[in-house]
XYZ file of C-alpha atoms in Angstrom:
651
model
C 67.929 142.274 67.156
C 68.853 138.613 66.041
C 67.662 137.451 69.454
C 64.087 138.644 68.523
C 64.557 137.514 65.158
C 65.207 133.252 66.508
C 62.607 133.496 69.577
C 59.685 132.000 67.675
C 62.466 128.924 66.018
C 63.510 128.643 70.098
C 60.189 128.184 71.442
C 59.396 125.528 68.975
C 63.019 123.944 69.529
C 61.843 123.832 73.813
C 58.780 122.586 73.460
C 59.897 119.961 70.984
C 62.559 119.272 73.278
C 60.212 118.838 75.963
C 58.025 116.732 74.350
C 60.989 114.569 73.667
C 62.320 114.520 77.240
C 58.508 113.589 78.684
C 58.168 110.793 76.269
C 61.929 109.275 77.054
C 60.560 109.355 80.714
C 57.991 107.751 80.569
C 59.062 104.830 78.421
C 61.471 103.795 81.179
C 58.767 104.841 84.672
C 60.249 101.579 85.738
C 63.254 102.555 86.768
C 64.319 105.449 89.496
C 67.160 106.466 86.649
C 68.650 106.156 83.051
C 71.733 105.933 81.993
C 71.841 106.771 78.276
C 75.333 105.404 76.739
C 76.555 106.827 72.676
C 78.603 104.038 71.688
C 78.679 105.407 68.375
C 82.250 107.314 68.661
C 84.594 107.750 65.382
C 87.276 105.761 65.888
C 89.646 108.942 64.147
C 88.105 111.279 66.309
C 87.715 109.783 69.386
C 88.309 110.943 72.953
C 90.926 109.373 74.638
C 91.466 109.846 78.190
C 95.216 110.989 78.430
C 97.668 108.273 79.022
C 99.302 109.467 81.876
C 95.813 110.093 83.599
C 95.992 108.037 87.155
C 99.504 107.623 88.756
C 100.438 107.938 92.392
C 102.310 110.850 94.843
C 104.725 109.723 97.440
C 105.743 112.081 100.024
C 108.269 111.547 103.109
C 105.330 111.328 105.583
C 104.385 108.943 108.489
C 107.880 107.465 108.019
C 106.348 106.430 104.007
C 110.274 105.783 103.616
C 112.520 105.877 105.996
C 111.356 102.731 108.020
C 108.299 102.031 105.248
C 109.465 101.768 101.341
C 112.742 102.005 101.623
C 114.073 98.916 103.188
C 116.903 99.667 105.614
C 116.013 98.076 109.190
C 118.480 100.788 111.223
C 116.932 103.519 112.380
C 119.609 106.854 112.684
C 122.243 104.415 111.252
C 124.890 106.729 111.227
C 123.954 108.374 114.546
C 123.195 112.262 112.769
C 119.876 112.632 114.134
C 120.459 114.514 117.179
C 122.054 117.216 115.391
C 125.982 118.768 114.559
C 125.984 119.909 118.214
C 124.843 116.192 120.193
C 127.492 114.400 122.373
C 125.247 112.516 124.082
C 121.274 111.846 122.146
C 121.455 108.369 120.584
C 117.934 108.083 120.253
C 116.422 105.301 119.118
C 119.419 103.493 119.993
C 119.985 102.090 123.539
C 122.539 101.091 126.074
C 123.258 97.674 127.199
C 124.699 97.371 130.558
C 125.129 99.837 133.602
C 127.139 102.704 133.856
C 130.030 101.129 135.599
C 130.204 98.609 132.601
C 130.089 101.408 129.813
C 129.624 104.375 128.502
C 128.258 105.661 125.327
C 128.560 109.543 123.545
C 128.417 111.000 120.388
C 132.130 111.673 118.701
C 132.644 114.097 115.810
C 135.529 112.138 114.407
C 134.007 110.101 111.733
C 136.259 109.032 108.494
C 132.768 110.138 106.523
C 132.963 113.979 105.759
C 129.302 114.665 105.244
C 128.320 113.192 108.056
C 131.058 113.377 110.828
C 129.244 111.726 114.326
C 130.267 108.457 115.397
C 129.325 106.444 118.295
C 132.171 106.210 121.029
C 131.534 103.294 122.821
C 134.085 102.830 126.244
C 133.874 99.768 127.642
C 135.093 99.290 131.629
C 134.269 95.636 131.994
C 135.932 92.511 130.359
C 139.358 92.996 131.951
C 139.732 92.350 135.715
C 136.492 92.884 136.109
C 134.225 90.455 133.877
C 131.153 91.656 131.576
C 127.515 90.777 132.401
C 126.615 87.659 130.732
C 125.545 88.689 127.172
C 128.179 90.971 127.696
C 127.549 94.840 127.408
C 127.094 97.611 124.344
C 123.908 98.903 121.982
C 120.697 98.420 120.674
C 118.599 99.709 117.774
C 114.727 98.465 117.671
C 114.653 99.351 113.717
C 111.093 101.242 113.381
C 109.343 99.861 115.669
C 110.733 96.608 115.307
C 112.722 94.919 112.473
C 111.049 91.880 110.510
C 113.344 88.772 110.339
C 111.651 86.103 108.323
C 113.497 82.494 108.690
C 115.543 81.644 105.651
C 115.812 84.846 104.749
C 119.120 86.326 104.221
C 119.955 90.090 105.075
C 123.152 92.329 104.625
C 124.724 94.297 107.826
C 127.443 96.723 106.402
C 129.021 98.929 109.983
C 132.275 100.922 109.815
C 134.627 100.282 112.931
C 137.433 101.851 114.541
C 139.692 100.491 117.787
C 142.732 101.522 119.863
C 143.114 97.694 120.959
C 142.020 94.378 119.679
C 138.547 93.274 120.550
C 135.755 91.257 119.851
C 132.047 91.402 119.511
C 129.028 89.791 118.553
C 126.011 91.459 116.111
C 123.078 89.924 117.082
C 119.391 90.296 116.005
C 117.242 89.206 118.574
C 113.324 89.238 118.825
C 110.991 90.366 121.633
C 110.817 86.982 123.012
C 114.523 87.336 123.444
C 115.487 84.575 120.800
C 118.666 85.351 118.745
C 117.347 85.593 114.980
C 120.386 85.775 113.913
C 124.003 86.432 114.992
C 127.555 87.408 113.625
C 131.090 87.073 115.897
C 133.922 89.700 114.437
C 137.262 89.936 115.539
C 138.495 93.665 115.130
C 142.274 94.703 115.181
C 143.271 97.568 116.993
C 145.320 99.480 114.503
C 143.572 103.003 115.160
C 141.816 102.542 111.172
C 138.235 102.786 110.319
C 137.430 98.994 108.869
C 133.901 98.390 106.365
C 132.849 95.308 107.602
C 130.047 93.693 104.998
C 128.786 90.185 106.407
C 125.475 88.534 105.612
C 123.255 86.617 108.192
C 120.452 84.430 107.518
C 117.448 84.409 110.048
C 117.176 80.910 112.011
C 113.921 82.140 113.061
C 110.961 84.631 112.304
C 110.526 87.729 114.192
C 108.839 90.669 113.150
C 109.625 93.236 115.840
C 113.759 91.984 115.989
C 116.405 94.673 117.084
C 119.752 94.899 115.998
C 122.299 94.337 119.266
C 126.780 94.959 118.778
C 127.671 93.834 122.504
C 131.592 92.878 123.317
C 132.664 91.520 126.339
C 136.056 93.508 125.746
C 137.593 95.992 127.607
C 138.660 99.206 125.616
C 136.995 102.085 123.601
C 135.959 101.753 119.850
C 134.067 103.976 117.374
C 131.077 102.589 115.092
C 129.245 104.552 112.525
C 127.096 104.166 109.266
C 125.493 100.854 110.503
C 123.507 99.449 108.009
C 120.712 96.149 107.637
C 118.930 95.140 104.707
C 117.201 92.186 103.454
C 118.921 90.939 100.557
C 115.575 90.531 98.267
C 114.518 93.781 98.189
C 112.678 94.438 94.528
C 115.360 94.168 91.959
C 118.101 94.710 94.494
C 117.197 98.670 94.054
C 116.438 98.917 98.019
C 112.711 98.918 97.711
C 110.328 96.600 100.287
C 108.909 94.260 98.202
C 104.879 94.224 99.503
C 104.596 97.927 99.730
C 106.308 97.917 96.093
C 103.784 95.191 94.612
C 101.235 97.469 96.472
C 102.235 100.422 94.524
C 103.029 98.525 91.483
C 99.522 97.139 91.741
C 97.776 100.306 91.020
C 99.439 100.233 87.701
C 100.705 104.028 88.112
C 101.528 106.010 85.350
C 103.430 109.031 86.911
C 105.226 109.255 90.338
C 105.039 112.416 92.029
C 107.541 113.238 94.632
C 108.950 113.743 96.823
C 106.502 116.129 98.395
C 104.643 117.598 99.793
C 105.459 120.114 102.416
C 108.085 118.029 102.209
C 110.023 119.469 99.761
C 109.597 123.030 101.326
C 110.481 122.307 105.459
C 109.238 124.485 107.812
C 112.582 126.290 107.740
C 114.403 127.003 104.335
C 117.404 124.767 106.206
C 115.668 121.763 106.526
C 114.196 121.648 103.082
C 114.696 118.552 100.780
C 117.958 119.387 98.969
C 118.240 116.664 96.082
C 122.506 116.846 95.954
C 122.697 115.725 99.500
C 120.430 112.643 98.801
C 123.051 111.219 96.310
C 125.825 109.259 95.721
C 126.954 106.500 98.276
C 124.528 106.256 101.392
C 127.504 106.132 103.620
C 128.057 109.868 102.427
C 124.918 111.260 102.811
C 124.221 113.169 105.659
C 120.403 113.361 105.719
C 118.303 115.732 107.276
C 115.744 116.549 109.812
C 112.492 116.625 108.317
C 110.878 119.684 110.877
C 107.524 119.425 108.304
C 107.114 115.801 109.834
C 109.103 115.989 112.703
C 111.692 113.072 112.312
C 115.007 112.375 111.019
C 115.319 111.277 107.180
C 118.899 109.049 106.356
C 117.764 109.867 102.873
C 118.839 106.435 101.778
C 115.722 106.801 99.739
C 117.113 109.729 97.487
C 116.468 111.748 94.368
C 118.636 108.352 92.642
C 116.135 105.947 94.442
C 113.056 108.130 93.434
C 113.516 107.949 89.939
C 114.727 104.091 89.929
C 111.055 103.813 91.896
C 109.527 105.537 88.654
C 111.211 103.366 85.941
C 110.764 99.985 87.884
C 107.180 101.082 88.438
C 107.307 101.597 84.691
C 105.771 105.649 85.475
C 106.728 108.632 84.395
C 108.460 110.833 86.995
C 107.790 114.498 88.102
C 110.031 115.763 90.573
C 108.615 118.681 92.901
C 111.715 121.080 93.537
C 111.745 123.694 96.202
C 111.020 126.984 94.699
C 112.992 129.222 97.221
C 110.453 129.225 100.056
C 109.415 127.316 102.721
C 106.725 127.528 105.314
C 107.536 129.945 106.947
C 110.475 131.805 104.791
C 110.989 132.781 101.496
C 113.465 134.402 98.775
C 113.064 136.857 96.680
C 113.617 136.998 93.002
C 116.892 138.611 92.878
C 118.520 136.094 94.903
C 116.970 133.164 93.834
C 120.155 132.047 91.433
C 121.270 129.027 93.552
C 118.166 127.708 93.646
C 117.059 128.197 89.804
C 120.809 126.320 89.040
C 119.957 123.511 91.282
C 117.046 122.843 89.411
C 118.539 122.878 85.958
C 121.564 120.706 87.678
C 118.633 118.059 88.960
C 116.995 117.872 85.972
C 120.523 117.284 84.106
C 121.576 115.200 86.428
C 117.878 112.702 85.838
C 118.275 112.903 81.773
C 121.886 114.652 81.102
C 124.416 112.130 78.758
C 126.873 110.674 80.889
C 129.332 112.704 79.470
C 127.610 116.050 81.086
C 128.531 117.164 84.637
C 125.892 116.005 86.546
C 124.772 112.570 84.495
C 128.217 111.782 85.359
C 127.674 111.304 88.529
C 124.171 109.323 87.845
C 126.036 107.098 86.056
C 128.454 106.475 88.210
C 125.856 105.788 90.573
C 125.010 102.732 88.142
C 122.363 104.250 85.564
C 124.351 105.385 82.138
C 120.791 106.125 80.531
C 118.810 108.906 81.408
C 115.628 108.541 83.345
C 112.843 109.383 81.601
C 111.786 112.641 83.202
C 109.532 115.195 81.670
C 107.392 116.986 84.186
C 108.759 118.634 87.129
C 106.558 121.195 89.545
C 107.898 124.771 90.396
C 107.177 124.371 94.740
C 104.404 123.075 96.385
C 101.239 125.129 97.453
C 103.455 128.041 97.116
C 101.069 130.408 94.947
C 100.137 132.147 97.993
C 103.296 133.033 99.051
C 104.390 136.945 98.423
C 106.767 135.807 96.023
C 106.153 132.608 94.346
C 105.265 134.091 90.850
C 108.285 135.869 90.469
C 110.261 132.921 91.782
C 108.091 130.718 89.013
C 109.086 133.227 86.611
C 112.639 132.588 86.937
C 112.607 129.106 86.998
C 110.306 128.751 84.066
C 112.401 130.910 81.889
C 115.470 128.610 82.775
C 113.805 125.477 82.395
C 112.235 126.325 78.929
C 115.330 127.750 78.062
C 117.938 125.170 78.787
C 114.995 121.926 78.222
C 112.011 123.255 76.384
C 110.426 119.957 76.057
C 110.094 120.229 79.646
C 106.422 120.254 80.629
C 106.527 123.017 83.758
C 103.913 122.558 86.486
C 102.631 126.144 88.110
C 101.323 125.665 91.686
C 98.532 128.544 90.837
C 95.077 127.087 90.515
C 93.472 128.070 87.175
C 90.139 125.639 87.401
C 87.998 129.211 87.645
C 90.606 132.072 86.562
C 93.164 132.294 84.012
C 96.902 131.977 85.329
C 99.261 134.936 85.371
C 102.329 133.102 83.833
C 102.987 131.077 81.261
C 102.742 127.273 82.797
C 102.281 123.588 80.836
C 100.048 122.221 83.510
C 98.374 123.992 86.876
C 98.057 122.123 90.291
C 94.942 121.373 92.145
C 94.645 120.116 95.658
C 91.793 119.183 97.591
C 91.216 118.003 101.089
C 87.491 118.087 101.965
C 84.489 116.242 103.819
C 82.235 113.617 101.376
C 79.815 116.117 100.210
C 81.801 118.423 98.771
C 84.105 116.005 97.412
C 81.303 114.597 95.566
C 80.047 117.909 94.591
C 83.234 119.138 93.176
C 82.521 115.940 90.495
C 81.441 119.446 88.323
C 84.772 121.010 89.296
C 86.025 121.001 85.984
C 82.771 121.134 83.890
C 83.300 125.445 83.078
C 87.006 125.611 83.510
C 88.577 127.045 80.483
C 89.618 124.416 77.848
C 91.893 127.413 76.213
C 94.905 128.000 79.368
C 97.214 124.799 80.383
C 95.937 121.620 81.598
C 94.874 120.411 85.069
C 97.251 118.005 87.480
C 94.936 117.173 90.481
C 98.043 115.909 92.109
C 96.507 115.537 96.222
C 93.005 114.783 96.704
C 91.306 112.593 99.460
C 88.249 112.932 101.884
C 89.443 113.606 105.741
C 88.624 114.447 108.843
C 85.579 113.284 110.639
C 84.040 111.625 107.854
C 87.317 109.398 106.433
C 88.589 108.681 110.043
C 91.605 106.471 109.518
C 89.923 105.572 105.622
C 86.323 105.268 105.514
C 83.637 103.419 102.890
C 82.211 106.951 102.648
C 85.339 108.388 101.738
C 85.896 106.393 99.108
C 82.782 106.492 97.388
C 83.050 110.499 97.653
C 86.214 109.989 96.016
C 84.873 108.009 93.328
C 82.506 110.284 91.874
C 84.856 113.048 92.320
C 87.344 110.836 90.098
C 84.400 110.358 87.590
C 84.170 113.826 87.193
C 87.401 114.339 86.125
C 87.220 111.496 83.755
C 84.063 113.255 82.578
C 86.814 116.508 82.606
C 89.312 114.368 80.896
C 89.784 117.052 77.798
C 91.118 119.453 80.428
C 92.621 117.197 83.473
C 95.704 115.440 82.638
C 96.924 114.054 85.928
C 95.471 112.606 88.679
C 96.712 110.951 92.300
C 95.320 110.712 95.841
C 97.745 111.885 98.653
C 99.067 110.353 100.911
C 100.521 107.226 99.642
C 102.150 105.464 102.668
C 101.375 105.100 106.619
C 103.431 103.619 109.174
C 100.441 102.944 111.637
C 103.165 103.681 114.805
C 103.907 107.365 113.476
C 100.541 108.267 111.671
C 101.621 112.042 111.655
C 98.371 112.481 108.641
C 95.201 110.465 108.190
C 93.339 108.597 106.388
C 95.962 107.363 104.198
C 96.134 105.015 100.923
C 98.459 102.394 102.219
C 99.268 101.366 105.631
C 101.858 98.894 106.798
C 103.842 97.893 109.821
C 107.303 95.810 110.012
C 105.591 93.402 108.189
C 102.118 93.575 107.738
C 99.669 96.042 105.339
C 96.924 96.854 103.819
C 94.879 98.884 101.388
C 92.376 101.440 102.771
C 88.596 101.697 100.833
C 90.216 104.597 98.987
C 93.034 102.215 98.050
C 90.592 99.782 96.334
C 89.020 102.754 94.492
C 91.766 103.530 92.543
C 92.314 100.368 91.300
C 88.295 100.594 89.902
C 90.083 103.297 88.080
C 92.909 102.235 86.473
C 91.689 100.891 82.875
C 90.999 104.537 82.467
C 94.216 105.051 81.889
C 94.301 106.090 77.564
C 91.049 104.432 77.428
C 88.144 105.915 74.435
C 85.495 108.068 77.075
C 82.018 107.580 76.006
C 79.519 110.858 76.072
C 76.686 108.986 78.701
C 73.591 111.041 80.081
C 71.950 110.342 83.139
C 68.196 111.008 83.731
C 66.962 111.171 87.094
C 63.876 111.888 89.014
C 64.820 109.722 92.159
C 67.758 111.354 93.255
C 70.795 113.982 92.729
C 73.605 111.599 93.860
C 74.530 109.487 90.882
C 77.418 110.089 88.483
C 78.369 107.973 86.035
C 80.796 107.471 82.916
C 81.213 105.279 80.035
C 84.543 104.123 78.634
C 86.246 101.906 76.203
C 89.142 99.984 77.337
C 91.181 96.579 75.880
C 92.579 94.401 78.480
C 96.158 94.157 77.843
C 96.609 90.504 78.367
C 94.120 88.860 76.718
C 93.365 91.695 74.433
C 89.796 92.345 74.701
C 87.457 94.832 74.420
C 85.306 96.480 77.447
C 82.829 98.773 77.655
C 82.860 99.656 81.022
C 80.029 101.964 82.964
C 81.084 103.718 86.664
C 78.290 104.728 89.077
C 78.624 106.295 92.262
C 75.495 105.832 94.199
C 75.840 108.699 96.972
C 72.301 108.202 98.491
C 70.456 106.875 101.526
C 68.277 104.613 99.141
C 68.815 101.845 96.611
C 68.516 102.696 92.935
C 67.013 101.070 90.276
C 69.049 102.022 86.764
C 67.927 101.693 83.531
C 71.441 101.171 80.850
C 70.384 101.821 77.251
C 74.013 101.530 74.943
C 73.299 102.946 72.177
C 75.231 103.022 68.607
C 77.487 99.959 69.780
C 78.536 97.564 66.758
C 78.999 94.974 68.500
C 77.086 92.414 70.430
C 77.187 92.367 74.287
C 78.729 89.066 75.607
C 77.464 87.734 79.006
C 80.846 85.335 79.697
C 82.649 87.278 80.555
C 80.921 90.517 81.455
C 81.501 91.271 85.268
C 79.880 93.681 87.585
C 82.169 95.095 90.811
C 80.523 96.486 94.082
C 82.084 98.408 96.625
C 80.220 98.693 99.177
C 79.798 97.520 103.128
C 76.524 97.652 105.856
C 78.449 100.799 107.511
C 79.322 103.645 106.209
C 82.163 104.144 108.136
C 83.829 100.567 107.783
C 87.368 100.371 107.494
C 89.944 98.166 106.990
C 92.491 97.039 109.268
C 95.059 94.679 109.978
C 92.782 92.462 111.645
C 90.295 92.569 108.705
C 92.384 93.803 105.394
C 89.784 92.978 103.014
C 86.522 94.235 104.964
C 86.140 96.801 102.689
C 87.011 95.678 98.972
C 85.487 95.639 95.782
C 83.180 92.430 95.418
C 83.500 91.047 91.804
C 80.540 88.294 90.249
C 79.112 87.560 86.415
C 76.693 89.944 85.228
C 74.251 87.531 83.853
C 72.080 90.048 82.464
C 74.776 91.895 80.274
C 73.192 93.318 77.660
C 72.694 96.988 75.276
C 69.626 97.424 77.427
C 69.422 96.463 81.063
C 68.550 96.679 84.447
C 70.823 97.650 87.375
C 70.363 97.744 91.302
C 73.049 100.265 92.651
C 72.924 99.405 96.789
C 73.211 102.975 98.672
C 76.424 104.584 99.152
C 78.478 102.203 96.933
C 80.541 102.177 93.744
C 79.330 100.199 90.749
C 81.499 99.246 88.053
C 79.874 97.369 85.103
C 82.548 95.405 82.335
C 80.811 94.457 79.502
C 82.391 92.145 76.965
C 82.096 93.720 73.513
């Protein structure tokens, strides 16, 4: 009945419209497109893209950590890897000399009680019978290869044992078998487990350098917990400095860890369990990581993680295991020691130091409470039988012990209401380009009512990424412009993964990838830093009008530069086409004058779609940054095919 009654006002309303929309045409035929920009925002009212929007998710994968981030140079440096049950697997450690000049086996007698294997070393040679030159004992290549830069100084802490008075020599020696740098010790024989600390500075430069203890002593001794790092790690917190600036460079605002499947294991026993990645590293006994397939020291612990977070200046969110793993899971009913290990992790990140457990973090050097305020129930564990009931109890905890806790639920709610109570839902996508850039609409019907979206893993893979791709990247790109566009409903954003050590690349493409000393960013890498002003900056409504093409997407935001404190307007356009476009700007509303010093326009593109970058070309694939000498309220833009476009415009 009403619907009758307004058909006649409708009909006018469309044709007017119409009318409108022909006329707008045809005043710019010029161009393929038109990019119409309101400028005219209320300051009070405004829109601002959260705060917290872009930050980044590191996950123990492709050795991100152990032997990438984390700066320790010994690989299995307390000799755990092979298990409670080796005697004799010392992998990647290696014997120097024969078999009539020594012997080497694993020895559960350590003085450490987490972590009870030491290496037995029995040396036959050095009495009547004299050691090979160089004389005889182990070797540890570091992953794949230790960097020793000259003038550099680095600190070796090893814990010794000995029946009879000996001596040896710590070496680091490069592949070209010069000695980087060396050490002599004199050990006692009084049957007591010494902590020897000595630092060695590097005569030379060798990036692929392995750690050698060889004696030319006759007798049996025990070593364990054998430990090298460079002395100028970032702030002395353990961290490699160029995969930190890396990181630091992206100007996070979260840090999501530390998984990932990660967290889970493929077996409940091998699952990240925060307690045993505390305290001294001497005492922690790692873990196998069976998701990943290698052994984690877990010198980079739940500690480390959050120390990353603060000296990143990012807010943490910590991903505990929500009683299941790949393959096995807990029920409900007994799901008590896990819901208590949560609340003790969260007290032990932001508890006084007068509580139980932020004791012991500030014992661990850190009387003030990390700043955490997010943590995630699990990871990709809706689908499991009993994740909601898990979620249940740990959200009822949580809220009830720390209600200012914001609780992430691993059920997607983009297209259906959840079925618990949750401050933020988790979306994940791994996908070719042309669905990532169609799901840049994702977001556009979700309900604006239930909690908000954390896309917390998203990349391009497969066939058309490769080992990071140009067309990955710009998929990515308009993807990420839709959820800017989605900004009122997506919180949280970051690409997965991180980190790749190219000599263990267990996942591709990847964000960062590095060897013992080298790196670099993949195309995916230099989109996110296109994105990082977006971070709390004022999003513009923009339309687009196009009759050339359907593969543009663009946005419009607002942004001050935080140094020199000036004001951008800056426009985003993913060109995901075959042919050049021609785009018409019109800014309308703006109060201000455009500038053109200072206005900047920043292409990412290349002449293949499938260029990458490497270590033999880094920067093949980077944004390209000149003046935009026409900047102006109304102008005209070429957008090159398949590339990113990012317009600053001094206002």
């Amino acid at each position: 009945m009403v619907f009758c009654s307004l058909r006649p006002w409708f009909g006018v309303m469309l044709y007017s419209l119409l009318i409108h929309f022909l006329s707008f045409q045809q005043c710019f035929a010029d161009g393929n497109s038109t990019l119409v920009v309101n400028a005219s925002f209320d300051k009070e009212n405004a829109r601002r893209i959260p705060q917290s929007f872009h930050g980044v998710f590191f996950e123990e994968i492709n050795h991100a950590g152990a032997g990438g981030l984390w700066a320790e140079l010994v690989s299995n440096r307390g000799f755990e890897a092979g298990g409670p049950d080796n005697t004799l697997n010392i992998y990647p450690w290696s014997v120097i000399g024969n078999e009539s000049s020594i012997s080497v086996s694993i020895n559960q007698t350590s003085c450490f009680e987490r972590n009870k294997a030491a290496l037995q070393m029995k040396v036959y040679c050095g009495g009547l019978k004299p050691c090979p030159y160089g004389g005889v004992g182990i070797s540890n290549p570091g992953y794949w290869g230790m960097n020793f830069e000259q003038g550099k100084r680095y600190k070796v802490v090893y814990h010794v044992k000995s029946e009879t008075k000996f001596d040896f020599q710590l070496s680091f020696t490069g592949i070209d078998v010069i000695k980087v740098a060396s050490n002599t010790r004199h050990v006692f024989g009084d049957k007591k487990w010494k902590r020897v600390e000595t630092v060695v500075e590097a005569k030379h430069t060798n990036h692929y350098s392995s750690l050698q203890i060889t004696t030319t002593s006759e007798g049996t001794f025990l070593l364990d917990q054998v430990s090298a790092v460079p002395l100028d790690t970032h702030m002395g917190h353990g961290f490699r400095n160029d995969l930190f600036q890396m990181v630091a460079d992206l100007k996070p605002k979260f840090l999501r860890f530390p998984g990932g499947t990660y967290v889970e294991g493929d077996h409940l026993q091998n699952r990240y369990q925060w307690k045993d990645t505390i305290g001294p590293w001497e005492e922690r006994p790692g873990h196998f990581d069976d998701i990943w397939n290698y052994w984690s020291d877990d010198g980079i612990g739940y500690f480390e993680y959050l120390q990353l977070a603060e000296d990143l200046g990012a807010l943490p969110i910590w991903v505990f295991n929500a009683g299941i793993s790949v393959h096995e899971e807990v029920n409900a009913s007994a799901l008590a020691p896990y819901v208590q290990d949560a609340l003790d992790g969260i007290e032990f990140a932001r508890g006084s130091p007068e509580s139980k457990w932020g004791f012991v973090r500030a014992a661990m050097g850190h009387p003030k409470p990390f700043d955490l305020r997010y943590v995630a129930v699990g990871n990709e564990d809706c689908w499991h039988f009993n994740y909601q009931g898990n979620y249940l109890k740990f959200y009822e905890a949580i809220r009830s012990a720390n209600p200012d806790i914001q609780i992430i639920s691993n059920c997607d709610a983009s297209s259906a209401p959840l079925k618990h109570p949750a401050d933020l839902f988790e979306f994940h996508i791994y996908t070719d380009s042309n669905d990532m850039f169609s799901k840049s609409t994702r977001f556009d019907h979700t309900s604006r009512a239930g909690p908000k979206a954390f896309v917390s893993e998203y990349a391009v893979w497969k066939e058309d990424a490769a080992n990071g791709s140009l067309l990955a990247a710009i998929a990515e790109a308009a993807f990420l412009i839709g959820l800017e566009k989605n900004s009122d409903i997506v919180q949280m954003v970051s690409y997965a993964p991180l980190f790749s050590n190219i000599n263990d690349r267990r996942w591709i493409p990847d964000s960062i990838v590095f060897d013992s000393y080298k790196l670099y960013g993949t195309p995916s890498y230099w989109v996110q830093k296109l994105f990082i002003e977006s971070n709390g900056a004022t999003f513009l409504d923009s339309t687009l009008f196009t009759t050339s093409s359907n593969k543009l997407i663009a946005s419009a935001i607002i942004w001050e530069n935080s140094t020199e404190k000036k004001n951008y307007l800056r426009i985003k356009v993913v060109n995901f086409g075959t042919a050049t476009e021609s785009l018409k700007i019109h800014i309308n509303g703006l109060n201000s004058n455009v500038q053109q010093f200072g206005s900047t326009k920043t292409v990412l593109a290349s002449t293949n779609l499938l260029d990458e970058n490497s270590f033999l070309d880094p920067k093949k694939v980077v944004p390209q940054t000149s003046s935009l000498e026409n900047a102006d309220k109304y102008m005209n833009v070429i957008l090159s095919s398949y590339s990113v476009t990012s317009l600053d415009l001094l206002i």
